[in-house]
Coordinates of C-alpha atoms in Angstrom, one line a residue:
Chain A
M9 CA -3.1 39.3 -20.7
V10 CA -1.9 41.7 -17.5
K11 CA -1.8 39.6 -14.5
R12 CA -3.1 41.4 -11.4
G13 CA -1.4 40.1 -7.8
V14 CA -3.8 40.0 -4.6
S15 CA -3.7 43.5 -3.9
G16 CA -4.8 44.6 -7.7
R17 CA -1.2 45.1 -8.5
V18 CA 0.4 43.5 -11.4
D19 CA 2.4 40.4 -10.2
R20 CA 5.7 41.3 -11.6
I21 CA 7.6 37.8 -10.5
G22 CA 4.8 35.9 -11.2
L23 CA 4.1 34.4 -8.1
R24 CA 0.4 33.0 -8.4
G25 CA 2.3 29.7 -10.4
A26 CA 5.6 30.3 -7.9
M27 CA 4.0 29.9 -4.5
S28 CA 1.0 27.4 -4.8
D29 CA -2.7 28.3 -3.1
R30 CA -3.1 24.6 -2.6
L31 CA -0.1 23.1 -0.4
L32 CA 0.9 25.9 2.2
P33 CA -2.5 26.9 3.0
F34 CA -3.2 23.4 3.8
V35 CA -0.4 23.0 5.9
V36 CA -1.0 26.2 7.7
A37 CA -4.3 24.8 8.4
A38 CA -3.4 21.9 10.3
M39 CA -0.9 23.9 12.2
S40 CA -3.4 26.3 13.2
F41 CA -6.3 23.4 14.1
L42 CA -3.1 22.0 16.3
A43 CA -2.7 25.2 17.7
A44 CA -6.1 26.2 18.5
L45 CA -6.4 23.1 20.4
A46 CA -3.2 23.8 22.5
L47 CA -4.2 27.5 23.1
T48 CA -7.4 25.8 24.0
G49 CA -6.1 23.7 26.5
N50 CA -4.0 26.1 27.9
F51 CA -7.2 28.4 28.5
A52 CA -9.2 25.5 29.9
A53 CA -6.7 24.4 32.3
G54 CA -6.4 27.9 33.5
Q55 CA -10.2 28.0 33.7
L56 CA -10.4 24.6 35.7
A57 CA -8.0 25.6 37.8
V58 CA -9.3 28.6 38.8
H59 CA -13.3 27.0 39.5
W60 CA -11.1 24.1 41.2
L61 CA -9.0 26.1 43.7
G62 CA -11.2 28.8 44.2
G63 CA -13.2 26.2 46.9
A64 CA -9.9 23.9 47.3
R65 CA -7.8 26.2 49.3
K66 CA -10.4 26.6 51.7
L67 CA -11.9 23.2 52.1
L68 CA -11.5 21.4 55.6
I69 CA -12.0 17.9 55.9
I70 CA -12.3 16.9 59.6
E71 CA -12.4 13.0 60.5
V72 CA -13.7 12.3 63.8
P73 CA -13.5 8.8 64.9
D74 CA -16.0 7.1 67.0
P75 CA -18.5 10.5 66.4
G76 CA -20.9 8.9 68.5
A77 CA -19.4 8.5 71.8
P78 CA -20.1 11.0 74.4
V79 CA -17.1 13.8 74.8
V80 CA -15.4 13.2 78.0
E81 CA -16.2 15.5 80.9
T82 CA -14.2 18.0 81.7
Q83 CA -15.9 20.0 84.2
P84 CA -19.0 18.3 86.3
G85 CA -22.3 19.1 85.3
T86 CA -21.9 19.7 81.5
Q87 CA -24.1 18.3 79.7
K88 CA -23.2 15.6 77.6
I89 CA -22.6 16.1 74.1
S90 CA -21.1 13.3 71.0
R91 CA -18.1 13.9 69.9
I92 CA -18.9 14.9 66.3
A93 CA -21.1 17.7 67.6
A94 CA -18.8 19.0 70.1
A95 CA -16.1 19.2 67.2
K96 CA -18.7 21.1 65.0
R97 CA -19.1 23.9 68.1
L98 CA -15.4 24.3 68.3
L99 CA -15.2 24.9 64.8
E100 CA -18.1 27.3 65.0
T101 CA -17.0 28.7 67.7
S102 CA -13.0 29.2 67.5
G103 CA -13.8 31.8 64.6
K104 CA -11.1 30.1 61.9
V105 CA -13.8 28.1 59.7
I106 CA -17.0 28.5 58.5
D107 CA -20.0 26.6 57.0
A108 CA -19.2 23.9 59.2
R109 CA -21.4 20.5 58.2
I110 CA -21.7 17.1 59.3
L111 CA -22.1 15.1 56.2
S112 CA -25.4 12.9 56.5
D113 CA -25.3 9.1 56.6
A114 CA -26.1 9.1 53.0
E115 CA -23.3 11.5 51.7
L116 CA -20.9 9.3 54.1
A117 CA -21.7 5.7 52.3
H118 CA -22.1 7.8 48.8
M119 CA -18.6 8.6 49.5
V120 CA -17.1 5.3 50.3
K121 CA -18.8 3.6 47.8
P122 CA -16.0 3.1 45.6
W123 CA -13.9 1.5 48.3
L124 CA -16.6 -0.2 50.4
G125 CA -19.3 -0.9 47.7
S126 CA -23.3 -0.3 47.8
D127 CA -24.6 2.5 50.0
E128 CA -27.7 1.1 50.3
G129 CA -27.0 -1.0 53.5
A130 CA -26.1 0.7 56.8
T131 CA -23.6 -1.7 57.8
F132 CA -20.2 -1.7 56.9
P133 CA -17.2 -4.0 57.7
I134 CA -15.3 -1.0 59.4
A135 CA -16.7 1.7 61.6
L136 CA -16.7 4.8 59.7
P137 CA -15.6 8.0 61.3
G138 CA -17.6 11.3 61.0
V139 CA -16.9 14.0 58.7
I140 CA -17.7 17.5 59.1
V141 CA -16.6 19.2 56.4
A142 CA -15.9 23.3 56.5
H143 CA -14.3 26.4 55.1
S144 CA -11.0 27.8 56.9
V145 CA -11.6 31.9 56.9
S146 CA -8.1 32.0 55.5
P147 CA -6.0 29.6 53.5
T148 CA -3.1 30.5 55.6
S149 CA -4.9 29.3 58.5
T150 CA -2.9 26.7 60.8
I151 CA -4.2 23.4 60.9
A152 CA -1.9 22.1 63.6
A153 CA -3.9 24.6 66.2
L154 CA -7.2 23.4 65.0
T155 CA -6.2 19.8 65.0
K156 CA -5.0 20.1 68.7
Q157 CA -8.3 22.4 69.9
L158 CA -10.1 19.4 68.2
S159 CA -7.8 16.6 70.1
A160 CA -8.7 17.7 73.0
V161 CA -12.7 17.5 73.1
A162 CA -12.4 14.2 70.4
P163 CA -9.3 12.7 70.5
K164 CA -7.5 11.2 67.0
T165 CA -9.8 14.1 65.2
L166 CA -7.9 14.2 61.9
V167 CA -7.8 18.0 60.2
E168 CA -7.3 17.6 56.5
S169 CA -6.7 21.0 54.3
G170 CA -7.7 21.1 50.7
Q171 CA -4.2 23.2 50.3
R172 CA -2.5 20.5 50.4
W173 CA -3.6 18.8 47.2
S174 CA -4.5 22.2 45.9
G175 CA -0.7 23.0 45.7
R176 CA -0.4 19.8 43.2
L177 CA -3.1 20.7 41.3
V178 CA -1.5 24.3 40.4
A179 CA 1.4 22.1 39.4
L180 CA -0.5 20.0 37.5
T181 CA -2.4 22.7 35.7
N182 CA 1.1 24.8 35.0
S183 CA 2.7 21.6 33.7
L184 CA -0.3 21.2 31.7
R185 CA -0.4 25.0 30.4
A186 CA 3.5 24.8 29.8
C187 CA 3.0 21.6 27.5
A188 CA 0.5 23.2 25.9
F189 CA 2.4 26.8 25.3
A190 CA 5.3 24.5 24.0
V191 CA 3.5 22.9 21.6
L192 CA 1.9 26.1 20.5
I193 CA 5.5 27.5 20.0
L194 CA 6.4 24.2 18.0
V195 CA 3.0 25.0 15.9
A196 CA 4.6 28.4 15.2
L197 CA 8.0 27.0 14.7
V198 CA 6.9 24.2 11.9
A199 CA 4.6 26.8 10.3
A200 CA 7.3 29.2 9.9
S201 CA 9.5 26.7 8.5
V202 CA 7.0 25.5 6.1
V203 CA 6.6 29.0 4.9
V204 CA 10.5 29.4 4.4
V205 CA 10.4 26.2 2.2
T206 CA 7.8 27.0 0.5
V207 CA 9.1 30.9 0.0
R208 CA 12.3 29.4 -1.0
A209 CA 11.0 26.6 -3.6
G210 CA 9.0 29.9 -5.0
L211 CA 12.6 32.3 -5.2
A212 CA 14.0 29.1 -7.0
Q213 CA 11.3 28.6 -9.3
R214 CA 11.0 32.5 -10.2
R215 CA 14.7 33.4 -9.6
E216 CA 15.2 34.6 -13.4
A217 CA 12.5 37.3 -12.7
I218 CA 13.7 38.1 -9.3
E219 CA 17.3 38.8 -11.4
I220 CA 15.6 41.2 -14.1
I221 CA 13.4 42.9 -11.4
H222 CA 16.7 43.3 -9.6
G223 CA 18.1 44.4 -12.2
L224 CA 16.0 47.2 -13.6
G225 CA 16.5 48.5 -10.1
A226 CA 13.8 46.9 -7.5
Q227 CA 14.8 47.8 -4.2
D228 CA 15.1 44.4 -1.9
A229 CA 12.3 45.7 -0.2
D230 CA 9.9 46.3 -3.0
I231 CA 10.9 42.0 -3.8
A232 CA 10.3 41.1 -0.5
R233 CA 6.8 43.0 0.0
Q234 CA 5.8 41.3 -3.1
F235 CA 6.9 37.5 -1.4
A236 CA 5.5 38.4 1.9
A237 CA 2.0 39.8 0.5
R238 CA 1.6 36.6 -1.5
A239 CA 2.8 34.8 1.9
M240 CA 0.6 36.7 3.9
H241 CA -2.8 36.3 1.9
L242 CA -2.0 32.3 1.6
T243 CA -1.4 31.7 5.6
A244 CA -4.0 33.7 6.5
L245 CA -6.1 31.6 4.5
G246 CA -4.9 28.6 6.0
G247 CA -5.3 29.9 10.1
L248 CA -8.8 31.0 8.9
Y249 CA -9.4 27.7 7.5
G250 CA -7.5 25.7 10.5
A251 CA -9.3 27.8 13.2
L252 CA -13.0 27.4 11.8
A253 CA -12.4 23.8 11.6
S254 CA -11.2 23.6 15.1
L255 CA -14.5 24.9 16.6
P256 CA -16.4 21.9 16.4
A257 CA -13.3 20.0 18.5
L258 CA -13.2 22.8 20.9
I259 CA -17.3 22.6 21.8
W260 CA -16.5 19.1 22.1
L261 CA -13.4 19.6 24.4
G262 CA -15.0 22.3 26.0
S263 CA -18.1 20.2 27.0
L264 CA -16.2 17.4 28.3
A265 CA -14.0 20.1 30.6
A266 CA -17.4 21.6 31.6
G267 CA -18.3 18.0 33.8
F268 CA -15.4 19.1 35.9
S269 CA -16.8 22.6 36.3
E270 CA -19.7 23.5 38.8
S271 CA -19.2 27.3 39.2
S272 CA -20.4 28.0 35.3
G273 CA -24.4 27.7 36.7
F274 CA -24.5 24.3 35.5
P275 CA -23.4 22.3 38.0
H276 CA -22.3 18.9 36.6
A277 CA -23.7 19.8 33.0
D278 CA -25.6 16.7 32.9
G279 CA -27.8 17.6 29.4
A280 CA -26.3 18.1 26.1
L281 CA -27.6 21.5 26.1
S282 CA -26.3 22.4 29.3
R283 CA -22.7 21.1 28.7
L284 CA -23.0 23.1 25.5
W285 CA -23.4 26.4 27.4
A286 CA -20.8 25.0 30.4
S287 CA -18.4 24.7 27.7
L288 CA -19.0 28.3 25.9
D289 CA -18.6 29.4 29.7
I290 CA -15.1 27.8 29.7
L291 CA -13.9 29.0 26.7
P292 CA -15.4 32.4 25.9
A293 CA -12.2 34.3 24.5
V294 CA -10.8 31.5 22.3
F295 CA -14.0 30.5 20.9
L296 CA -15.3 33.7 19.9
A297 CA -11.9 35.4 19.0
G298 CA -10.3 32.0 17.5
P299 CA -10.9 32.4 14.0
L300 CA -9.5 35.9 14.1
I301 CA -6.8 35.6 16.1
F302 CA -5.3 32.4 14.6
T303 CA -6.0 34.4 11.1
V304 CA -3.7 37.4 11.9
A305 CA -1.4 34.8 14.1
A306 CA -0.7 32.9 10.8
A307 CA -0.8 36.1 8.3
L308 CA 2.2 37.5 10.8
I309 CA 4.1 34.5 10.7
G310 CA 3.9 34.3 7.0
W311 CA 4.9 37.9 6.6
A312 CA 7.9 37.6 9.1
A313 CA 9.2 34.0 7.8
T314 CA 9.4 35.7 4.3
Q315 CA 10.8 38.8 4.7
V316 CA 13.6 37.1 6.2
T317 CA 13.8 34.8 3.8
V318 CA 13.5 36.9 0.7
H319 CA 16.1 39.3 2.0
G320 CA 18.4 36.7 3.0
W321 CA 18.4 35.3 -0.3
L322 CA 18.3 38.7 -2.4
R323 CA 22.1 39.1 -0.6
R324 CA 23.0 36.8 -2.8
L325 CA 22.8 38.8 -5.7
S326 CA 24.9 41.9 -6.2
Chain B
M2 CA 30.1 59.2 -17.1
I3 CA 31.5 55.7 -17.0
R4 CA 35.1 55.3 -15.2
F5 CA 37.0 52.0 -15.1
F6 CA 39.8 52.2 -13.0
D7 CA 42.4 49.2 -13.4
V8 CA 39.5 46.9 -13.4
G9 CA 39.7 43.0 -13.5
L10 CA 37.0 40.2 -13.5
D11 CA 38.1 36.7 -12.7
Y12 CA 35.1 34.4 -12.0
R13 CA 37.4 31.9 -9.6
H14 CA 36.8 35.0 -7.0
I15 CA 33.0 35.4 -7.5
A16 CA 30.8 34.4 -5.2
P17 CA 28.8 30.8 -6.5
P18 CA 25.2 32.0 -7.1
L19 CA 26.8 35.0 -9.5
R20 CA 29.2 33.1 -10.7
A21 CA 26.6 30.0 -11.8
Q22 CA 26.5 31.2 -15.4
H23 CA 29.6 31.6 -16.1
P24 CA 33.2 29.6 -16.8
A25 CA 34.5 29.4 -13.1
D26 CA 38.3 29.1 -15.1
A27 CA 38.5 32.3 -17.0
T28 CA 40.0 35.3 -16.0
A29 CA 37.0 37.6 -17.8
L30 CA 38.9 41.1 -17.7
A31 CA 42.2 42.0 -16.8
S32 CA 43.4 45.7 -16.2
V33 CA 40.9 47.5 -18.1
S34 CA 41.0 51.3 -17.4
F35 CA 38.9 53.8 -20.1
E36 CA 36.6 56.9 -18.9
I37 CA 33.7 57.6 -21.2
E38 CA 32.4 61.4 -21.0
P39 CA 28.6 62.3 -20.0
G40 CA 26.6 61.6 -23.1
G41 CA 29.4 60.1 -24.7
F42 CA 28.9 56.7 -27.3
R43 CA 31.4 54.2 -27.6
W44 CA 31.0 50.9 -30.0
L45 CA 32.0 47.8 -27.8
T46 CA 33.6 45.3 -30.1
G47 CA 35.7 41.6 -29.7
A48 CA 35.3 38.4 -30.6
S49 CA 33.1 35.8 -28.8
G50 CA 34.4 35.1 -25.4
A51 CA 36.9 38.6 -25.5
G52 CA 34.9 39.9 -22.1
K53 CA 32.5 42.2 -23.9
T54 CA 29.2 41.1 -21.6
S55 CA 31.7 40.7 -18.5
L56 CA 32.1 44.5 -18.9
L57 CA 28.8 45.3 -19.5
K58 CA 28.0 43.5 -16.5
L59 CA 30.3 45.5 -14.2
M60 CA 28.5 48.7 -15.5
Y61 CA 24.9 47.5 -15.2
L62 CA 26.2 46.4 -11.5
A63 CA 25.2 42.4 -12.1
L64 CA 28.8 41.6 -10.9
P65 CA 31.6 43.5 -8.8
P66 CA 34.7 44.1 -10.1
T67 CA 37.7 41.5 -8.9
T68 CA 40.3 44.4 -8.6
G69 CA 40.4 48.0 -9.7
R70 CA 37.6 50.6 -9.4
V71 CA 34.2 51.4 -11.4
E72 CA 32.6 54.5 -11.4
L73 CA 29.2 55.4 -12.6
L74 CA 27.5 58.4 -12.8
G75 CA 29.8 60.1 -9.9
E76 CA 29.0 57.1 -7.9
D77 CA 31.6 54.2 -6.8
P78 CA 29.3 51.6 -6.6
S79 CA 31.3 49.4 -4.0
R80 CA 30.5 52.1 -1.4
L81 CA 26.8 52.0 -2.2
N82 CA 24.0 50.2 0.4
R83 CA 21.7 48.1 -1.2
R84 CA 19.3 51.1 -1.7
R85 CA 21.5 53.1 -3.0
K86 CA 22.6 51.1 -5.7
A87 CA 19.2 49.9 -6.5
L88 CA 18.5 53.6 -7.3
L89 CA 21.8 53.8 -9.2
R90 CA 20.7 50.5 -11.7
R91 CA 17.7 52.8 -12.1
R92 CA 19.3 55.4 -14.3
I93 CA 20.9 52.4 -16.4
G94 CA 18.9 51.0 -19.1
V95 CA 20.0 47.9 -20.9
V96 CA 19.3 45.6 -23.8
Y97 CA 20.1 42.0 -22.8
Q98 CA 21.4 39.7 -25.7
D99 CA 18.9 37.2 -24.4
F100 CA 16.2 39.6 -24.0
R101 CA 15.1 39.0 -20.4
L102 CA 11.7 39.5 -20.6
L103 CA 9.4 38.7 -18.1
R104 CA 7.2 35.8 -19.5
H105 CA 4.1 35.5 -17.5
L106 CA 3.4 39.5 -18.6
S107 CA 2.4 41.5 -21.6
A108 CA 4.3 43.5 -23.6
Y109 CA 2.6 46.4 -22.1
D110 CA 3.9 45.5 -18.7
N111 CA 7.2 44.4 -19.6
V112 CA 8.0 47.7 -20.9
A113 CA 6.0 49.5 -17.9
L114 CA 8.4 47.8 -15.4
P115 CA 10.9 50.3 -14.8
L116 CA 8.6 53.2 -14.5
R117 CA 6.4 51.1 -12.0
L118 CA 9.5 50.6 -9.8
A119 CA 10.3 54.4 -10.0
Q120 CA 6.3 54.6 -8.4
R121 CA 5.2 56.7 -11.6
S122 CA 1.1 56.4 -11.7
E123 CA -0.8 54.2 -14.3
R124 CA -1.8 57.1 -15.9
Q125 CA 1.4 59.2 -16.3
L126 CA 2.9 56.1 -17.6
H127 CA 0.1 54.6 -20.0
A128 CA 1.1 57.6 -22.4
D129 CA 5.0 56.5 -22.5
V130 CA 4.6 52.8 -22.6
T131 CA 1.9 52.9 -25.4
E132 CA 4.1 55.7 -27.5
L133 CA 7.4 53.7 -27.1
L134 CA 5.4 50.4 -28.2
R135 CA 4.0 52.0 -31.0
W136 CA 7.5 53.9 -32.3
V137 CA 8.8 50.4 -31.9
G138 CA 5.9 48.9 -34.4
L139 CA 3.9 46.8 -31.6
A140 CA 0.9 49.1 -31.1
G141 CA -0.9 46.0 -31.9
R142 CA 0.5 43.5 -29.6
L143 CA 0.6 45.5 -26.1
E144 CA -1.6 42.2 -24.1
H145 CA 0.8 40.2 -26.3
R146 CA 3.0 37.7 -24.0
P147 CA 6.9 37.3 -25.1
D148 CA 6.0 33.5 -26.1
E149 CA 3.4 35.0 -28.4
L150 CA 5.9 36.9 -30.2
S151 CA 8.9 36.5 -32.6
G152 CA 12.6 37.0 -31.6
G153 CA 12.6 40.1 -33.4
E154 CA 9.6 41.4 -31.8
Q155 CA 10.8 40.7 -28.2
Q156 CA 13.9 42.6 -28.7
R157 CA 11.9 45.6 -30.1
I158 CA 10.0 45.3 -26.3
A159 CA 13.9 45.0 -24.5
I160 CA 14.8 48.0 -26.6
A161 CA 11.6 49.9 -25.5
R162 CA 12.4 48.4 -21.5
A163 CA 15.3 49.7 -22.0
V164 CA 15.0 53.3 -22.7
V165 CA 11.3 54.0 -21.4
A166 CA 12.7 55.8 -17.9
K167 CA 15.1 57.7 -20.3
P168 CA 18.3 56.6 -18.6
S169 CA 21.5 58.1 -18.4
I170 CA 23.6 55.2 -19.3
L171 CA 22.3 53.1 -22.0
L172 CA 23.8 49.7 -22.3
A173 CA 23.2 47.6 -25.4
D174 CA 24.5 43.7 -25.6
E175 CA 24.1 43.0 -29.4
P176 CA 20.9 44.8 -29.8
T177 CA 20.5 44.6 -33.6
G178 CA 20.9 40.7 -33.6
N179 CA 17.4 39.6 -34.4
L180 CA 16.5 42.8 -36.1
D181 CA 16.4 43.2 -40.1
D182 CA 18.1 46.2 -41.4
E183 CA 15.3 48.5 -41.3
Q184 CA 14.4 47.7 -37.4
A185 CA 18.0 48.2 -36.7
D186 CA 18.2 51.8 -38.6
R187 CA 15.4 52.4 -36.4
L188 CA 16.9 51.4 -33.3
L189 CA 20.1 53.2 -33.9
H190 CA 17.9 56.3 -34.8
L191 CA 16.5 56.2 -31.1
I192 CA 19.5 55.2 -29.6
T193 CA 21.5 58.5 -31.4
A194 CA 18.4 60.4 -30.0
L195 CA 19.0 59.3 -27.1
N196 CA 22.4 60.1 -27.0
R197 CA 21.7 63.8 -28.6
L198 CA 19.7 64.1 -25.1
G199 CA 22.6 63.4 -23.0
T200 CA 22.4 59.7 -22.2
T201 CA 26.2 58.0 -22.1
I202 CA 25.6 54.9 -24.7
V203 CA 27.8 51.8 -25.1
V204 CA 26.6 49.4 -27.7
A205 CA 28.2 45.7 -27.9
T206 CA 28.2 44.4 -31.3
H207 CA 29.7 41.9 -33.8
N208 CA 28.2 44.1 -36.6
H209 CA 31.0 46.1 -38.3
G210 CA 28.5 47.5 -41.1
L211 CA 26.6 49.1 -38.2
I212 CA 29.5 50.8 -36.9
A213 CA 30.5 51.7 -40.4
R214 CA 27.2 53.4 -40.7
Y215 CA 27.5 55.2 -37.5
S216 CA 30.3 56.9 -36.4
A217 CA 31.6 56.9 -32.7
P218 CA 34.6 55.9 -31.0
V219 CA 35.3 52.1 -30.6
M220 CA 36.3 50.1 -27.6
E221 CA 38.2 46.8 -28.7
L222 CA 38.0 43.7 -26.3
R223 CA 41.1 40.8 -27.1
A224 CA 41.0 38.1 -24.2
G225 CA 39.6 40.3 -21.4
R226 CA 42.3 43.3 -22.4
L227 CA 41.2 46.6 -24.4
V228 CA 43.2 47.0 -26.9
R229 CA 41.5 49.8 -28.2
H230 CA 39.5 53.4 -27.6
G231 CA 39.2 55.5 -29.7

């Protein structure tokens, strides 16, 4: 009976028996699954950072102590207003911020709830400052100048910039992405190592057949191509299976991440369906192209690792 | 043309992967020099262990000499890159003592292998392969694998595979060992026919009856040395 290889050509070396279609696709599928998670983590961290940093960099939080007290009159006859209103007016006329808004008592109570308890009562054990939320026109605006101006109308006013912690967020995101990238490299190396071990086992098992074909005048490239075709077939299958298996996990992780994203058009993503759509919004490229990417990547790893291994092994023959 | 210039082969100086099947403490060949003209025919004789198979291995490029120089078809294999060495191997047909057939392939595919390696189309090679298998008496066994065939049948497949690409050099190591007299005669008819067409032939054998029936120069090896040539 004539044995045909994966391309329909004769399986000259008998690789179907030597390189099993069980172990290699299974291990590569596991690697592909892990790679999909790592790559998606990388994308998701990047996406969330973009969502978060877009607003955070320009966000200003102005805390005005004793907000209801009247401002110190600097000129006789000037109308008296509260310190917080004066601070808001100064911000609006400074040209350095937009969207200045005083947080309501309810919003303040909600904000301090984790530290001071229920927001239902109006009484707190300590006096709360008034809070103004605004966005700076430019993230590079000097906070110091604004603080000085505000202190003139409402002494001891604090200005906190989102820039301060956005830098930390960027560092955190970058370290997460670096970890994901490192995992990706590690997974690729493990997959390549598994291919090398499998191919070496195949070479050992089919040594006699290879020597015969070599003796008949087969080029090293011919022999390596047959191994590589078989390895590509098996690793591509593994890559595809792993990527497909990772899809449910990716959707689940995406839905978790969607809770942190409000720019997807699904604020807070409360419902299950909303979370699903939000997760698709966070992971579009990986979600749609994942199976294709991992199939091709696994096939390329299989091909390259096999070529190097077989050519190296054949050098031992005369 | 085959030329050996003061060739020696010592398995202790051969890299381990190639040495694996050979005794590591033996000097297989020493100071072997000869020349076989294009289209020449030689019998290669000698006792077991005299170095016949080692000499053939140098001729079909399975091993490099440890000393001296070999020249095959005008080429020095030690100066060829791997790609050109493979092309040179395609011009050398070999009938191995142990047949060396691919057990997972049919008789047809085993014989077709050299032609497929030479990129011959399936349509072109089909006629040659079936004709040759018919000639060696295996027309009804095309789809049989070696394990399903007798020793003699396997040897005939090995012979068919060696000659199917019409090689410039044909090397045979005990090619009639598993054949009956009739089959041995048929084989020698084929070999002499190829020789008349210009193929250089070296046949290693113990069979002195065969040598007597087909007169040709004899190369005799004794303890790795060529003691007779002519």
